[in-house]
Coordinates of C-alpha atoms in Angstrom, one line a residue:
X1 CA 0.0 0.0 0.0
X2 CA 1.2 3.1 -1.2
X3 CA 2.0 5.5 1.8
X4 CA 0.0 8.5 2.0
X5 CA 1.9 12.0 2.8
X6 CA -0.1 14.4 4.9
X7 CA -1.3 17.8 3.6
X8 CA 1.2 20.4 5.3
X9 CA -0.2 23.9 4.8
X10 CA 1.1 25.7 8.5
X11 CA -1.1 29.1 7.7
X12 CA -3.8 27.5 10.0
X13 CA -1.1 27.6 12.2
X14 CA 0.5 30.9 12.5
X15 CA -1.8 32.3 15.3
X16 CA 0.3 29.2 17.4
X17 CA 3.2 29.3 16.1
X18 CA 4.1 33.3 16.0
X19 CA 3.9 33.3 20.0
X20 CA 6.4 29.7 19.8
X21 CA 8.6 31.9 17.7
X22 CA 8.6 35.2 19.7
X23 CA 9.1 32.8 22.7
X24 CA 11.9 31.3 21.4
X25 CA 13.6 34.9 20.5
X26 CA 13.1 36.4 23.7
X27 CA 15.0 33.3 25.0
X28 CA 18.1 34.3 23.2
X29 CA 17.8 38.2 23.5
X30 CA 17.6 37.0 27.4
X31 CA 20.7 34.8 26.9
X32 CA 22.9 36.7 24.6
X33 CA 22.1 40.2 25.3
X34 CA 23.5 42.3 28.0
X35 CA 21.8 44.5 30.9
X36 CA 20.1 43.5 33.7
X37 CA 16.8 45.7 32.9
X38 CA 15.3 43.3 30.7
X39 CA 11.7 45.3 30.6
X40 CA 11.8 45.6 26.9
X41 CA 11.5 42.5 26.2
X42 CA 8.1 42.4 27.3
X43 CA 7.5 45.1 23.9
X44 CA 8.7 42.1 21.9
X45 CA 6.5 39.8 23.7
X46 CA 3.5 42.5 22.7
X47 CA 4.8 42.6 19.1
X48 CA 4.6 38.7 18.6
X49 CA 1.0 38.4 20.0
X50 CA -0.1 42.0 18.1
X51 CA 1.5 40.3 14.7
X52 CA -0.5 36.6 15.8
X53 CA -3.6 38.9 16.6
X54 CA -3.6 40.2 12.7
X55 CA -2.8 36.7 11.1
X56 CA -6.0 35.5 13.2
X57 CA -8.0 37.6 11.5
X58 CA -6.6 37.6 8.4
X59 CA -8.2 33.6 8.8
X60 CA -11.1 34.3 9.7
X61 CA -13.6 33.2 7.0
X62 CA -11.3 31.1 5.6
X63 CA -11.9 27.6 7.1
X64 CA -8.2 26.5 6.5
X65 CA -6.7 22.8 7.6
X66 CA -4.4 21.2 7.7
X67 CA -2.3 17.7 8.7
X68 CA -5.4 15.8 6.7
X69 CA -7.9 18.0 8.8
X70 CA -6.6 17.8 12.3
X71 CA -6.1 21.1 12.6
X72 CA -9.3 22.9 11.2
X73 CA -8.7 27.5 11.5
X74 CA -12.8 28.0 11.5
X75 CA -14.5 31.0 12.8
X76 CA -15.2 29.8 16.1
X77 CA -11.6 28.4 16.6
X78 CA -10.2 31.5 15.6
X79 CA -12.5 33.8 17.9
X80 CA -11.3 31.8 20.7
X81 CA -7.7 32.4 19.8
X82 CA -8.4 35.8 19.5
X83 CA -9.7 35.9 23.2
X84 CA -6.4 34.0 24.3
X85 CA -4.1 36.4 22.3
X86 CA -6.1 39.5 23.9
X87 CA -5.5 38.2 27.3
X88 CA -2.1 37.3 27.2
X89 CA -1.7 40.9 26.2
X90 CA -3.4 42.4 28.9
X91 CA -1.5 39.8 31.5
X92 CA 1.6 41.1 30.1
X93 CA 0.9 44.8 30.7
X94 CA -0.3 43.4 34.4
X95 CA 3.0 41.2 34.9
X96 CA 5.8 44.6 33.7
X97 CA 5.8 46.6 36.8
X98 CA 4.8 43.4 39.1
X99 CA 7.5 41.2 38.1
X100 CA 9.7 44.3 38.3
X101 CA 8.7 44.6 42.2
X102 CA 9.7 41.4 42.8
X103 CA 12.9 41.0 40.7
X104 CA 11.5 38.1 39.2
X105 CA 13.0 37.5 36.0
X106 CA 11.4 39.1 32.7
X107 CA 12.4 36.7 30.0
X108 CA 11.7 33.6 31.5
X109 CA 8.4 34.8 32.3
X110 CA 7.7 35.9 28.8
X111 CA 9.3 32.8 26.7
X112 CA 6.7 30.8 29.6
X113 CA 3.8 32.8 28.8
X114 CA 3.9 32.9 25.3
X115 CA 4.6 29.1 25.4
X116 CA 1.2 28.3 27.3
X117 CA -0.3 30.7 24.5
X118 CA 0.9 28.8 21.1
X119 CA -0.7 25.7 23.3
X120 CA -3.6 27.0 24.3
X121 CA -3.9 28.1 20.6
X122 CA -2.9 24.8 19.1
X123 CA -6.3 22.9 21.5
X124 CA -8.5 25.4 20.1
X125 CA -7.7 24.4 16.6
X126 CA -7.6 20.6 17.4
X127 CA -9.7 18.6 15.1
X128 CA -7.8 15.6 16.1
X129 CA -7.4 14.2 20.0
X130 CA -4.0 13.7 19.6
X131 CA -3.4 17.7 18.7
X132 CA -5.5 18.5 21.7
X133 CA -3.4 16.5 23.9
X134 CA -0.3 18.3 22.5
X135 CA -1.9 21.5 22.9
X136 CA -3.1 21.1 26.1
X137 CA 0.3 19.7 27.3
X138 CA 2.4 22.3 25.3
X139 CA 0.2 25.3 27.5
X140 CA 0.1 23.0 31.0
X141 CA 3.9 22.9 31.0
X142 CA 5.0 26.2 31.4
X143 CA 2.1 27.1 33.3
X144 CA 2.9 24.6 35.8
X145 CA 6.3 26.9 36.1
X146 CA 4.6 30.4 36.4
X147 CA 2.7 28.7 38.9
X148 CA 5.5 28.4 40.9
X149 CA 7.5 31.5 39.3
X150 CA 8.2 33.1 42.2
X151 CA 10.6 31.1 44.2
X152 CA 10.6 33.2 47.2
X153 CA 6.8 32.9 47.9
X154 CA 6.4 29.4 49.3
X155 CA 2.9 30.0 48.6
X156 CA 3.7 29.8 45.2
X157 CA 6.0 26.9 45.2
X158 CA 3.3 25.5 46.3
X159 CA 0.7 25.9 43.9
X160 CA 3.2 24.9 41.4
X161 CA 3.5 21.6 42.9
X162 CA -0.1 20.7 43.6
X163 CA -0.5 21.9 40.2
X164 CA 1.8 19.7 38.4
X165 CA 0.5 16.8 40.5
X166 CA -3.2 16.9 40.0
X167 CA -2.5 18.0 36.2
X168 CA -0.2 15.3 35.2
X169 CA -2.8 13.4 36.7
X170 CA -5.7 14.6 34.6
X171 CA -3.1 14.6 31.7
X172 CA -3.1 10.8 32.0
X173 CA -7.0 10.2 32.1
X174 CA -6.9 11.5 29.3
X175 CA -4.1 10.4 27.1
X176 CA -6.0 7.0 27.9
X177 CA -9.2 8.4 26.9
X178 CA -7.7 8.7 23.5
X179 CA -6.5 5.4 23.1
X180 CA -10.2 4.0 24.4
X181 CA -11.6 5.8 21.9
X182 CA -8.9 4.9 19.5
X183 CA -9.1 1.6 20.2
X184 CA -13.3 1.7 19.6
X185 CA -13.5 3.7 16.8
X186 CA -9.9 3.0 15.0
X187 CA -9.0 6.6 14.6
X188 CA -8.8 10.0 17.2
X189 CA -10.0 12.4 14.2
X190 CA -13.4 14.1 15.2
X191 CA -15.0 13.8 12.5
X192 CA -13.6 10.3 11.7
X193 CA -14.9 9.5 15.3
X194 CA -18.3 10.2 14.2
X195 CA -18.5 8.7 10.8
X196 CA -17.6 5.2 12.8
X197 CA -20.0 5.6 15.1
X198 CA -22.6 6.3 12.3
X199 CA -22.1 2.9 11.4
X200 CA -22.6 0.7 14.3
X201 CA -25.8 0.5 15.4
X202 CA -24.6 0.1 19.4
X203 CA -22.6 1.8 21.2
X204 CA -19.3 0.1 22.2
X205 CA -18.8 0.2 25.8
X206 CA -14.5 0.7 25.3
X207 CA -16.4 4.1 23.6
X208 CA -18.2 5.0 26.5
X209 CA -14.9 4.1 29.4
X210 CA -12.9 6.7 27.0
X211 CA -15.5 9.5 26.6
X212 CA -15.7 9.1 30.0
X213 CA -12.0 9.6 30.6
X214 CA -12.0 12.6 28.3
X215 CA -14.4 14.2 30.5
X216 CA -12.1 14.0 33.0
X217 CA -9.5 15.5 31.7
X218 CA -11.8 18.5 30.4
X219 CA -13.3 18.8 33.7
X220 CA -10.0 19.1 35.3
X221 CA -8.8 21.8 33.2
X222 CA -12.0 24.0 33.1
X223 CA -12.7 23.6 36.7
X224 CA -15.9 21.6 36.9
X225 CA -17.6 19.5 39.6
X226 CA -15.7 17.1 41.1
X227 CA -12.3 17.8 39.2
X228 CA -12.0 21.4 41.1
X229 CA -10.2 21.1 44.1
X230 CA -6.9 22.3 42.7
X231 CA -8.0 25.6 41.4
X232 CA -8.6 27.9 44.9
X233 CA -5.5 26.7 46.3
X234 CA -3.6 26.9 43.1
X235 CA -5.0 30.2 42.1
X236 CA -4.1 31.4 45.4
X237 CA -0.7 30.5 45.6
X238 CA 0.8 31.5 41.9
X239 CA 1.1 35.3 41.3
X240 CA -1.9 37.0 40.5
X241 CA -0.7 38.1 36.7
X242 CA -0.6 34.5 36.3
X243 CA -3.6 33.6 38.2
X244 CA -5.5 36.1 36.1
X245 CA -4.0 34.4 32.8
X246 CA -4.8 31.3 34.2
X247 CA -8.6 32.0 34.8
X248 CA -9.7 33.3 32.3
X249 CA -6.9 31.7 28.8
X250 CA -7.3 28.2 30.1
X251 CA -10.9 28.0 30.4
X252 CA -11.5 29.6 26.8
X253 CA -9.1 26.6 25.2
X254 CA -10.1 23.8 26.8
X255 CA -13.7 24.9 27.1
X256 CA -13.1 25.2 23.0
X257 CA -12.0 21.9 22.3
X258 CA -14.7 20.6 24.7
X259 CA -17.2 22.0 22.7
X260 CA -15.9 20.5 19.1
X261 CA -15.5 17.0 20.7
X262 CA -18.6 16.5 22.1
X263 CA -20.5 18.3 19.6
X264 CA -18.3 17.3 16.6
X265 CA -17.2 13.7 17.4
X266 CA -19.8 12.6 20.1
X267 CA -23.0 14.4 18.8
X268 CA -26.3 14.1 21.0
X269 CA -28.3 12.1 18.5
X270 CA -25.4 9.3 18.9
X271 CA -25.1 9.0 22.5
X272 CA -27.1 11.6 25.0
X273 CA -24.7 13.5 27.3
X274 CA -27.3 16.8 27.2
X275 CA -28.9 15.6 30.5
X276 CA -24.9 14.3 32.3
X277 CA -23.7 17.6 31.3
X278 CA -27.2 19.6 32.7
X279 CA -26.4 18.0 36.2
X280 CA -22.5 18.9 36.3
X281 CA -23.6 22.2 34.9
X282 CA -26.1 22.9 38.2
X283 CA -23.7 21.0 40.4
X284 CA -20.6 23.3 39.2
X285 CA -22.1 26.8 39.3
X286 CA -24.0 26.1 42.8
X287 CA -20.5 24.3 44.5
X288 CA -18.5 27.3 42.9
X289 CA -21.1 30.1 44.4
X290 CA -21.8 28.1 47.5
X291 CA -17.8 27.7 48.3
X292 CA -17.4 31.3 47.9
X293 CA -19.7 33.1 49.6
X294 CA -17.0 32.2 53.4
X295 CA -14.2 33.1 51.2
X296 CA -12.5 35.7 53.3
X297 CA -9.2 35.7 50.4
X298 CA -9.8 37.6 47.0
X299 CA -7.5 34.9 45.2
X300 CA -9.5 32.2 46.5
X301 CA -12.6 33.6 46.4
X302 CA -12.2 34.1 42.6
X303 CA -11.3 31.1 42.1
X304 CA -14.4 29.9 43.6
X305 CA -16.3 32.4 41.3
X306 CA -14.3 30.9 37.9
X307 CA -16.0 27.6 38.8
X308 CA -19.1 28.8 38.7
X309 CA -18.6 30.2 35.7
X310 CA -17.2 27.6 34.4
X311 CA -21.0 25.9 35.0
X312 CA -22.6 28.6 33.4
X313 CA -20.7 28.3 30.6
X314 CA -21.0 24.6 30.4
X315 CA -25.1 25.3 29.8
X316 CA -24.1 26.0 26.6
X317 CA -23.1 23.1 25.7
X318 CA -25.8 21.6 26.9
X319 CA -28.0 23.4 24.7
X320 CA -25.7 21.9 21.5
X321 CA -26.7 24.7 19.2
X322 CA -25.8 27.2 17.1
X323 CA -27.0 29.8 19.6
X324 CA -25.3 27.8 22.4
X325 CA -22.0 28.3 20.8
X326 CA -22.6 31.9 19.9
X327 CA -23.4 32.5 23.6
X328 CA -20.2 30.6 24.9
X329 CA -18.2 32.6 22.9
X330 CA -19.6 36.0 23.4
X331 CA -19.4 34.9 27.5
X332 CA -15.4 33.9 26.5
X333 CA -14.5 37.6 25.9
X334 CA -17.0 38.9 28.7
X335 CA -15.4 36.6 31.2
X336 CA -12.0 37.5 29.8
X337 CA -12.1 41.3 30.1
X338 CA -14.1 41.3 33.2
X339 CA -12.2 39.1 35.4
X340 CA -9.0 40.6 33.9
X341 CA -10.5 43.6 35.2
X342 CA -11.0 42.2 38.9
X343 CA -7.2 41.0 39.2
X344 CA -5.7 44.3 37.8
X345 CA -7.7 46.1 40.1
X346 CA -6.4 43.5 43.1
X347 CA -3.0 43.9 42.0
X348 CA -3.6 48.0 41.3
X349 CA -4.6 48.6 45.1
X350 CA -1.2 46.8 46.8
X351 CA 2.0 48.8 47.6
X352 CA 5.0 48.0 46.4
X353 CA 5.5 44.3 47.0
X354 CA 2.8 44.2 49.0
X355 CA -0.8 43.2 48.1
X356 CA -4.4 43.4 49.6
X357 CA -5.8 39.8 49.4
X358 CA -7.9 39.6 52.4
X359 CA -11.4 41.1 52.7
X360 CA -9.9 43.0 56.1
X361 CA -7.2 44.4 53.6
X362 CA -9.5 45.9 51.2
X363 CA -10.9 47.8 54.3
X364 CA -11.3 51.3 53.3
X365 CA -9.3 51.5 50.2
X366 CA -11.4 53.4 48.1
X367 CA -10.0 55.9 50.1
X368 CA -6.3 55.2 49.0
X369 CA -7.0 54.4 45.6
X370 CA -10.0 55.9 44.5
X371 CA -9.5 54.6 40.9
X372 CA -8.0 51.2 41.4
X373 CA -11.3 50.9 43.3
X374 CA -13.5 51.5 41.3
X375 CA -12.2 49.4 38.5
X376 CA -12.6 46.0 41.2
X377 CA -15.9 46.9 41.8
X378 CA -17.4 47.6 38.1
X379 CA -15.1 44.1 37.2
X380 CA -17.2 42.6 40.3
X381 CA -20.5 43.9 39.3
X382 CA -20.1 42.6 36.0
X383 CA -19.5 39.1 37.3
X384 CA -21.9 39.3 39.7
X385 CA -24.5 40.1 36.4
X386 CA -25.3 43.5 37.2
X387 CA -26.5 45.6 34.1
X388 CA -25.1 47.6 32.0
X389 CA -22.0 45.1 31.9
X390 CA -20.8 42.4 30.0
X391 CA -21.7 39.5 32.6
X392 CA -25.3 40.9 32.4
X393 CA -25.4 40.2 28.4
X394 CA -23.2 37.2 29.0
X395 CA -25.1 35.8 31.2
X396 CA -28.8 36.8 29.3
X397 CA -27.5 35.3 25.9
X398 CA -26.6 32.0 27.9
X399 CA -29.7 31.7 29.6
X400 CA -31.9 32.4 26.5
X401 CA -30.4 29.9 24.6
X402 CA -31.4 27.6 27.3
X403 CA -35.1 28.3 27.6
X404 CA -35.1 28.1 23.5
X405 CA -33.8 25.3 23.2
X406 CA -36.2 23.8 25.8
X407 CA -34.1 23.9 29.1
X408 CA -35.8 26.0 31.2
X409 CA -34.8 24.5 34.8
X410 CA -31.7 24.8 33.8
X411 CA -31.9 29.0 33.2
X412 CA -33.7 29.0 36.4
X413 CA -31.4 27.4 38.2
X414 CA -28.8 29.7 36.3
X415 CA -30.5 32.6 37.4
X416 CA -31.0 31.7 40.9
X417 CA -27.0 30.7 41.3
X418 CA -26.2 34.6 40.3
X419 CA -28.3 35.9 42.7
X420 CA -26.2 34.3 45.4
X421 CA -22.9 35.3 44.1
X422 CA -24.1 38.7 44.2
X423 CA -23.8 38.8 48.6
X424 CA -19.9 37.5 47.8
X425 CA -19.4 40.0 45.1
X426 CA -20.9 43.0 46.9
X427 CA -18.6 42.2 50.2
X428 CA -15.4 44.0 48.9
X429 CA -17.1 46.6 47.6
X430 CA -19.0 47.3 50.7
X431 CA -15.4 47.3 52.6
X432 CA -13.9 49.6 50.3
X433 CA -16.1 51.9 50.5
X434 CA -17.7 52.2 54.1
X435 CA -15.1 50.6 56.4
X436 CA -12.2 53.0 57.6
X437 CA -9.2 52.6 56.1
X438 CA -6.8 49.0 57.2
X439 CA -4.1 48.9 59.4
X440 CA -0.6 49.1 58.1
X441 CA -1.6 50.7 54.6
X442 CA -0.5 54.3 53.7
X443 CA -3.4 56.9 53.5
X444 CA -1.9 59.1 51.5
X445 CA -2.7 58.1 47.6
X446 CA 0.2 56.6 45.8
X447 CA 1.2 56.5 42.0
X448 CA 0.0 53.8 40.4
X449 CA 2.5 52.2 37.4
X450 CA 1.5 53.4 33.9
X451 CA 1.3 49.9 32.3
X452 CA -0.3 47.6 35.0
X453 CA -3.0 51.0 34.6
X454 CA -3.5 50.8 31.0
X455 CA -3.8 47.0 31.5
X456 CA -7.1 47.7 34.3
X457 CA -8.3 50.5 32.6
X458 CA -8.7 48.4 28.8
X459 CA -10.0 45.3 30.5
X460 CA -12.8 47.9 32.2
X461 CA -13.4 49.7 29.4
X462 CA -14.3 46.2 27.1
X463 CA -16.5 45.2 30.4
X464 CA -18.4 48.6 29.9
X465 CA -18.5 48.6 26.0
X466 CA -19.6 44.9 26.0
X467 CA -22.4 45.4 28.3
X468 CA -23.7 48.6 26.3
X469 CA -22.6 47.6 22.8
X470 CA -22.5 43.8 22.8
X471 CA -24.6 43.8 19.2
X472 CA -21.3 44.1 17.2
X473 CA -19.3 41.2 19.1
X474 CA -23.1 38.9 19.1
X475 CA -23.0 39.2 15.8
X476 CA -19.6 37.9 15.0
X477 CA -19.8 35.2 17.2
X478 CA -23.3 34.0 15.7
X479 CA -20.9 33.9 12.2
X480 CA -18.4 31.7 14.1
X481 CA -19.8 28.5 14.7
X482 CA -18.0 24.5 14.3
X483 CA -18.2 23.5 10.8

């Protein structure tokens, strides 16, 4: 039998592999060039994901593979890249000044960065299980370093441990879902996974043990209920600029490639997940809200918060329609900017080294900071799913797609889980602004730096324009559905 060479066209793949590159450079401008101000390199770092940013949509439309289809550059894959790209620009403009603070070291942290980028960019183009698994290995790698990036913190040594464990644990669940589903189908393409499953007329139970298996390993990397336990003390632990990344980048890509293999290789009319997926979804956003509301620690208390919106995000799947998918991805960037938002903000109020992550901490810093302030609390408001913000509309679009498409307990339940968050969201806010000012914090106001403020004050711009003006971005991601 003749062998058969794949198709190798990499423009599908330049939105992955211009962050690799610029990775790789700002490696050897770290190495080879002198100084020990290395702050420019986070311009390069900027220049690589602004030039990956204009190649993403210079794709968009096109519906380019490539690798006999198991990478696939569609509309939706490509929205969700642009959401990764956008946040990894923002963290960086968060990271400048804090890394600087530290002395932690400016290249490393870059080359790490953009490597967890060109991964997480690589899973949201997977049409093929074996590409996810690179992808999502290629981004959990050098996030399992920033985790523990600063080596001084034992907190965050920490987190970078638990979070190497428990993911190279969830790595291997689902490396062997693969070869379950490998083994039942006799390929790991997606759509060559549903074509074989067209033809039998039963479903093979070594299908159902690895489906099984790649819910695991999804679960674990989007946070839901009962894979979660490593986020709060994880998100805790690893500085906040990567915390923040973590949140809100991670979620988009493997939430991405959740949606295309379930809805791409396992469709509903083969084998019903719609109702498993409905129960995690209520299970997830109630734990996450429940968890929070004794949360005392910002860090952990947002962590708490991304698993809950990890569940309502999850109801779009459920829903396994075009309006679903349009939803998740309008709630992608909403979740993105806004909780971008809340971190800068966290970060904008410290001093120095020094950052206010307890409730007590926050006391009366409205006072101090009357900006940095006021950015947390419109970035809470909008997760909370106050109007005019994005969480509201991101929340709305979500919801209605539920009650269309016949889910209506599920919205209710929805709805009901965001009025509780709102007592854990209010509760900084409420010490900002009428509790006197914290022990051991200057009352004077201090300069904050001019990046990590450009950083908060895009992120809470995009929560403000997405809440008043979310027709534009609705409309693109109605265009960007799985093919």
């Amino acid at each position: 039998m003749p062998f058969t060479y794949p198709e190798i066209n990499l423009t599908p793949l330049l939105p992955a592999l211009i962050p690799a590159v610029t990775a790789m450079l700002i490696m050897l401008a770290d190495a080879l060039l002198p100084g020990k101000n290395k702050s420019w390199l986070a311009w390069l770092a900027l220049l690589g994901l602004g030039v990956a940013a204009f190649y993403t949509f210079v794709l968009f439309g096109s519906n380019a593979s490539a690798f006999n289809n198991s990478v696939v550059a569609d509309n939706f894959a490509l929205g969700v890249s642009f959401v990764i790209l956008a946040a990894a620009f923002v963290t960086i403009l968060l990271s400048i000044e804090f890394l600087d603070a530290r002395q932690l070291d400016m290249g490393e942290y870059l080359a790490l960065l953009l490597g967890a980028v060109s991964g997480m960019i690589l899973m949201a183009l997977a049409n093929d299980l074996i590409v996810v698994f690179l992808g999502l290995e290629l981004f959990s790698l050098p996030l399992y370093v920033l985790s523990a990036f600063w080596r001084t913190n034992n907190a965050s040594l920490e987190a970078g441990m638990k979070y190497f464990l428990l993911g190279a644990f969830s790595s291997a669940f689902f490396l062997y879902g693969i070869a379950l589903l490998y083994g039942a189908t006799g390929t790991t393409n997606l759509s060559g996974i549903r074509n074989a499953l067209g033809i039998s007329p039963t479903i093979n139970p070594l299908f159902l043990a690895g489906a099984g298996l790649l819910l695991v390993g999804f679960g674990f990397k989007v946070g839901l209920v009962p894979f979660q336990w490593w986020m709060p003390d994880v998100y805790e632990g690893a500085p906040t600029p990567v915390t923040a990344f973590m949140s809100v980048a991670t979620k988009a890509a493997a939430f991405a490639a959740f949606f295309r293999a379930f809805m791409v290789a396992i469709p509903s009319d083969v084998f019903d997940w719609q109702t498993t997926f409905a129960i995690l979804a209520v299970l997830t956003m109630t734990i996450g809200n429940v968890a929070a509301l004794t949360q005392t620690n910002l860090k952990r208390m947002l962590a708490y918060s991304s698993i809950a919106h990890a569940g309502y995000i999850l109801v779009a799947l459920v829903v396994a329609s075009e309006a679903g998918l349009a939803a998740a991805l309008f709630y992608f960037a909403a979740y993105a900017v806004m909780n971008l938002g809340a971190f800068g903000g966290l970060i904008a109020l410290g001093q120095g080294d020094k950052e206010r992550l307890t409730l007590d901490e926050l006391s009366g810093a409205a006072q101090q900071k009357p900006w940095a302030a006021a950015a947390l609390t419109i970035s809470l408001l909008s997760l909370a799913g106050f109007p005019p913000f994005a969480g509201f509309v991101a929340k709305f679009f979500v919801f209605s797609a539920a009650v269309n498409a016949g889910y209506v307990w599920l919205a209710v339940l929805g709805v009901l889980n965001s009025l509780v968050s709102v007592y854990y969201y209010l509760g900084p806010v409420i010490k900002m602004y009428m509790s006197p000012p914290a022990e051991g914090w200057a009352l004077a106001p201090s300069r904050t730096p001019v990046f990590l403020a450009t950083a908060v004050f895009v992120a809470v711009l995009l929560t403000i324009a997405l809440g008043l003006f979310p027709a534009e971005v609705l409309n693109f991601a109605q265009a960007a559905m799985v093919r």
